Amino acid sequence: MSRDALKTLFHPFETGVIDPPGEDERVLFLGAEAGYRLPQGFSASIAAVQPLRPLYRALEAARADVTPLAEGDEYDAALVLCGKHKGENEDRIAEALKRTRAGALIVIAGGKEDGIQSLRKRIGKFGWDGDSLPKYHGVAFWFTRPEDVSDAMSQLAKVPVRVDGLFEATPGMFSHDRVDAGSELLASRLPKDLTGHAADFGAGWGYLSVMLAHASRGLKGIDLFEADYEALEAARVNMMANAPSIPARFYWHDLTTEETRDKYDLIVMNPPFHEGHAAEPSLGAAIIKSAAKALKHGGKLMLVANRGLAYEQVLAENFKESGETCRNARFKVLWAKR
């Protein structure tokens, strides 16, 4: 079942408020998700863009034409499906402006939880011709792309952030503007004598991988697994900048459904526990189970979690030994041995 914002996005076409694009037209769909039904008369080709691996695979399964990053230009229209991060939503609009022709229709939709009303007001300040339509607990709004969009693009496009003067990240990534306090706690407990191969499950922009490379100078190599394509590319940059001597491989991967190819001596992780807008602790539990399969016999898992997340049971059920390394007021570092 698709979320309401997806239905909101196509509602203006469904009701005839906006004429649907014809078969000779090309439409760019940013933040695309599977589950939409094209309204009658909507016969244009759609180039879907989705950097999150689970959502990308769902679009693939629905036989959509999908890529993790936007490609091409001079599109006749663009659709933008908003998410929960303001900077990412604005960047998608900047991307739509960049890749459409002058006069193209740009339609944006999201729910109240996406901050759609404030986004609509922000875009409205540019003074472009357009309108809006509320439906399904959200709002769709649209405008015609003007000839000159350089100023708007410079205001809306997300800019990489330097974290601690060492790392590069961008809005929309987990903890994009600071080192996550949980990851920092885990980094302080990483082994200094590891000589085998390691993996970082849910690597984000690469902080834990860099810290492990610094802690264990005898590390033979590290594999970074991340479901967000853009975060993985940032991790590639950060590893090259901060740990260039450590062999590293990068996998755009959904650890809850895709198995890893190799086995590891150590896996580190700060597992996610949100999927989309909803808190979903079972997501972290699924990645822990994936780690159990990916470790060598005798291999070790080290993870950090909010103190309130009860991962101890899933560790006990899937590992030979497990325990707690340390905790503070907010987080705990857990370990398990295969």
mmCIF file of C-alpha atoms in Angstrom, residues 26 28 47 49 67-73 75 95 99:
data_model
loop_
_atom_site.group_PDB
_atom_site.id
_atom_site.type_symbol
_atom_site.label_atom_id
_atom_site.label_comp_id
_atom_site.label_asym_id
_atom_site.label_seq_id
_atom_site.Cartn_x
_atom_site.Cartn_y
_atom_site.Cartn_z
ATOM 1 C CA ARG A 26 9.239 12.863 -20.920
ATOM 2 C CA LEU A 28 11.298 13.106 -14.439
ATOM 3 C CA ALA A 47 12.269 8.408 -15.597
ATOM 4 C CA VAL A 49 14.879 8.481 -9.466
ATOM 5 C CA THR A 67 18.091 5.104 -11.545
ATOM 6 C CA PRO A 68 19.622 6.081 -8.168
ATOM 7 C CA LEU A 69 20.624 9.539 -9.433
ATOM 8 C CA ALA A 70 18.933 11.832 -11.939
ATOM 9 C CA GLU A 71 20.158 11.670 -15.525
ATOM 10 C CA GLY A 72 19.391 13.677 -18.654
ATOM 11 C CA ASP A 73 17.829 17.092 -19.177
ATOM 12 C CA TYR A 75 12.350 16.990 -19.508
ATOM 13 C CA GLU A 95 17.170 19.120 -9.468
ATOM 14 C CA ARG A 99 16.736 19.064 -15.671
#
